[in-house]
Coordinates of C-alpha atoms in Angstrom, one line a residue:
Chain A
D1 CA 81.8 38.7 120.3
A2 CA 80.3 35.4 120.8
G3 CA 82.5 32.5 121.1
V4 CA 82.7 28.8 120.0
T5 CA 78.7 27.3 121.3
Q6 CA 77.4 24.1 121.8
S7 CA 73.9 22.7 122.5
P8 CA 72.9 20.6 124.1
T9 CA 74.7 21.5 127.1
H10 CA 73.7 18.3 129.2
L11 CA 72.3 14.7 127.7
I12 CA 70.8 11.8 129.3
K13 CA 71.2 8.6 126.6
T14 CA 70.9 4.7 128.0
R15 CA 72.8 2.4 125.6
G16 CA 72.4 1.7 121.9
Q17 CA 70.7 5.3 121.4
H18 CA 72.1 8.0 118.8
V19 CA 73.4 11.1 119.8
T20 CA 73.5 14.2 117.8
L21 CA 75.5 17.2 119.1
R22 CA 75.9 20.8 117.5
C23 CA 78.4 23.4 117.2
S24 CA 79.0 26.9 115.9
P25 CA 81.6 27.8 115.8
I26 CA 83.4 32.0 116.4
S27 CA 82.5 33.4 113.7
G28 CA 84.7 33.8 110.4
H29 CA 86.3 30.6 111.8
K30 CA 86.8 27.8 108.9
S31 CA 87.7 25.0 110.8
V32 CA 86.3 22.6 113.7
S33 CA 87.7 19.9 116.1
W34 CA 85.6 17.4 117.6
Y35 CA 87.2 16.5 121.7
Q36 CA 86.1 13.8 124.0
Q37 CA 87.6 14.3 127.5
V38 CA 86.5 11.4 129.9
L39 CA 86.8 12.1 133.9
G40 CA 90.2 13.4 134.9
Q41 CA 91.8 12.6 131.6
G42 CA 93.0 15.0 128.9
P43 CA 90.6 16.0 125.9
Q44 CA 91.1 12.9 123.2
F45 CA 90.9 14.1 119.1
I46 CA 87.6 12.9 117.7
F47 CA 87.3 14.8 114.2
Q48 CA 89.2 17.7 112.3
Y49 CA 86.4 19.5 109.5
Y50 CA 87.8 22.2 107.3
E51 CA 85.3 23.7 104.1
K52 CA 83.1 20.9 104.9
E53 CA 85.9 18.4 104.2
E54 CA 87.0 15.7 106.9
R55 CA 91.0 16.8 107.4
G56 CA 91.7 14.2 110.9
R57 CA 90.1 11.3 112.5
G58 CA 91.3 10.3 116.0
N59 CA 91.0 6.5 116.7
F60 CA 87.4 6.4 117.9
P61 CA 85.2 3.1 116.6
D62 CA 83.1 4.3 113.3
R63 CA 79.7 4.2 115.7
F64 CA 81.8 8.6 115.7
S65 CA 81.3 10.6 112.9
A66 CA 81.0 14.4 112.0
R67 CA 80.1 16.5 109.4
Q68 CA 80.3 20.1 108.6
F69 CA 78.1 22.2 107.2
P70 CA 78.4 25.2 104.4
N71 CA 77.9 28.2 107.5
Y72 CA 80.9 26.2 109.2
S73 CA 78.4 25.1 112.1
S74 CA 79.1 21.2 112.5
E75 CA 76.9 18.1 114.2
L76 CA 79.6 14.9 116.1
N77 CA 77.0 12.2 115.3
V78 CA 77.3 8.7 117.6
N79 CA 75.0 6.0 117.2
A80 CA 74.8 2.9 119.3
L81 CA 75.5 4.6 122.7
L82 CA 77.8 2.5 125.1
L83 CA 78.6 2.6 128.7
G84 CA 81.8 4.7 128.2
D85 CA 81.1 6.7 125.5
S86 CA 79.6 9.3 128.6
A87 CA 82.0 12.3 128.4
L88 CA 82.3 15.9 128.2
Y89 CA 82.4 16.7 123.8
L90 CA 84.3 19.8 123.8
C91 CA 84.5 21.5 119.9
A92 CA 87.2 24.2 119.2
S93 CA 87.0 26.2 116.2
S94 CA 90.2 28.1 114.7
V95 CA 91.0 30.6 111.6
D96 CA 92.2 27.5 109.1
S97 CA 93.1 24.3 109.9
H98 CA 96.4 25.5 111.2
N99 CA 95.9 28.4 113.8
E100 CA 95.1 28.0 117.5
Q101 CA 91.9 26.4 118.9
F102 CA 89.6 28.1 121.0
F103 CA 87.3 25.6 122.6
G104 CA 83.4 25.8 123.5
P105 CA 82.0 25.1 127.2
G106 CA 80.6 21.2 126.0
T107 CA 78.4 19.0 125.9
R108 CA 78.1 16.6 129.0
L109 CA 76.5 13.4 128.1
T110 CA 75.9 10.6 130.5
V111 CA 74.2 7.9 128.8
L112 CA 73.0 5.1 131.9
Chain B
G1 CA 105.2 8.2 120.3
E2 CA 102.2 10.2 120.8
D3 CA 102.4 11.6 124.1
V4 CA 102.1 14.6 126.9
E5 CA 103.4 14.2 130.1
Q6 CA 101.6 16.4 133.2
S7 CA 102.1 16.2 136.9
L8 CA 98.2 15.9 138.3
F9 CA 98.8 18.2 141.5
L10 CA 99.9 21.5 142.7
S11 CA 99.6 23.1 145.4
V12 CA 100.4 26.3 145.7
R13 CA 99.8 29.6 148.9
E14 CA 98.7 32.6 147.7
G15 CA 100.8 34.8 145.8
D16 CA 103.5 32.7 145.4
S17 CA 104.3 31.6 141.6
S18 CA 103.1 28.8 140.3
V19 CA 105.3 26.3 138.5
I20 CA 103.9 23.4 136.0
N21 CA 105.7 21.2 134.1
C22 CA 104.6 18.7 130.7
T23 CA 107.1 16.9 128.3
Y24 CA 106.1 15.9 125.2
T25 CA 107.2 13.4 122.5
D26 CA 106.7 14.3 119.3
S27 CA 110.3 16.2 117.8
S28 CA 108.2 17.8 115.1
S29 CA 105.3 19.7 116.9
T30 CA 105.0 23.0 115.8
Y31 CA 102.8 24.9 118.0
L32 CA 103.0 24.0 122.1
Y33 CA 99.9 25.2 124.0
W34 CA 98.7 26.4 127.6
Y35 CA 95.2 25.7 128.6
K36 CA 92.2 26.6 131.0
Q37 CA 90.1 24.1 132.5
E38 CA 87.7 25.8 135.5
P39 CA 84.9 23.0 137.2
G40 CA 82.3 22.6 134.2
A41 CA 83.8 24.6 131.7
G42 CA 85.7 24.5 128.7
L43 CA 89.3 25.1 128.0
Q44 CA 90.7 28.6 127.5
L45 CA 93.3 29.1 125.8
L46 CA 96.3 30.7 127.9
T47 CA 98.9 31.2 126.4
Y48 CA 101.1 29.5 122.9
I49 CA 105.0 28.9 121.7
F50 CA 106.4 28.5 118.3
S51 CA 108.9 25.7 118.6
N52 CA 112.0 27.9 117.9
M53 CA 111.3 29.9 120.7
D54 CA 113.0 29.5 124.4
M55 CA 110.4 31.3 126.0
K56 CA 107.4 34.4 126.0
Q57 CA 106.1 36.5 128.4
D58 CA 102.7 37.0 128.7
Q59 CA 101.9 39.3 131.5
R60 CA 101.6 37.6 134.9
L61 CA 102.5 34.1 132.6
T62 CA 106.0 32.8 131.5
V63 CA 106.8 29.8 128.7
L64 CA 109.9 27.6 128.8
L65 CA 110.5 25.6 126.1
N66 CA 113.4 23.1 126.2
K67 CA 113.9 21.1 122.9
K68 CA 116.3 19.2 123.4
D69 CA 114.7 17.4 126.4
K70 CA 111.1 18.1 124.7
H71 CA 110.4 20.0 128.2
L72 CA 107.5 22.6 128.9
S73 CA 106.9 25.4 132.0
L74 CA 104.0 27.3 132.5
R75 CA 105.3 29.2 136.1
I76 CA 101.8 32.0 137.1
A77 CA 103.3 34.7 138.7
D78 CA 101.8 36.1 141.9
T79 CA 99.2 33.3 141.7
Q80 CA 95.6 34.2 143.0
T81 CA 92.9 32.2 144.0
G82 CA 91.8 32.3 140.6
D83 CA 94.0 30.6 139.3
S84 CA 92.9 27.7 141.0
A85 CA 92.1 25.6 137.8
I86 CA 93.6 22.0 135.5
Y87 CA 96.2 23.4 133.6
F88 CA 96.5 21.2 130.3
C89 CA 99.2 20.9 128.1
A90 CA 98.5 20.4 124.6
E91 CA 101.3 19.9 121.5
K92 CA 99.6 20.7 117.4
I93 CA 101.4 17.2 116.2
D94 CA 99.5 17.1 112.7
S95 CA 100.1 19.6 109.5
W96 CA 96.4 19.9 109.8
G97 CA 96.0 21.2 113.5
K98 CA 96.0 17.9 115.6
F99 CA 96.4 18.4 119.2
Q100 CA 97.5 16.2 121.6
F101 CA 96.3 16.6 125.3
G102 CA 98.4 16.1 128.7
A103 CA 95.5 14.6 131.5
G104 CA 95.9 18.0 132.7
T105 CA 97.4 19.5 136.5
Q106 CA 95.3 20.7 139.4
V107 CA 96.3 23.8 140.1
V108 CA 95.6 24.6 144.2
V109 CA 95.7 28.1 145.3
T110 CA 95.5 28.4 149.2
P111 CA 95.4 31.1 151.6

């Protein structure tokens, strides 16, 4: 069975640009969460989506946005990139919003 | 407040037991989790424990929960070189599944 998939695996952008990261959940999972993991730290919660609706938002600026599609895949968008946005962005899926989360391999974003 | 704390580093000899400790602050947490992260990879769910349990055993893994002290530990029996990784403790802090992670404990297994 395929796990959570994310694309791209690596990405290099410059300050001020925007980026779109993609996530496909495990088949049958309806909830997707996004996390930012800065080097040397634990993942920080950004968003959770369930049934295409935002169910939770972490302490991130409005430059961060996300959406979930009818097939439960999700996109994370970040506008006006800053150097501090350089991180591993992790997507996690769960059967519903209450169950354990399974993580994808992440997208490594580098902002120059 | 929302804070999960872990020791940063643990060195253990192959074949010995490892114990990774974690403290959390949200007494309303319903589930607590242990994840493993190998270099360049995402997080792998190892095990979890429901907050009304004291202990859970799963093969080489034993999770102990002291809810009074808000202390969680993960014991790995017969530690192998493949167990070298960063281990994250996480608590589920709202009904919708928001997870709060610790900074991770790097476990290094030496021959």
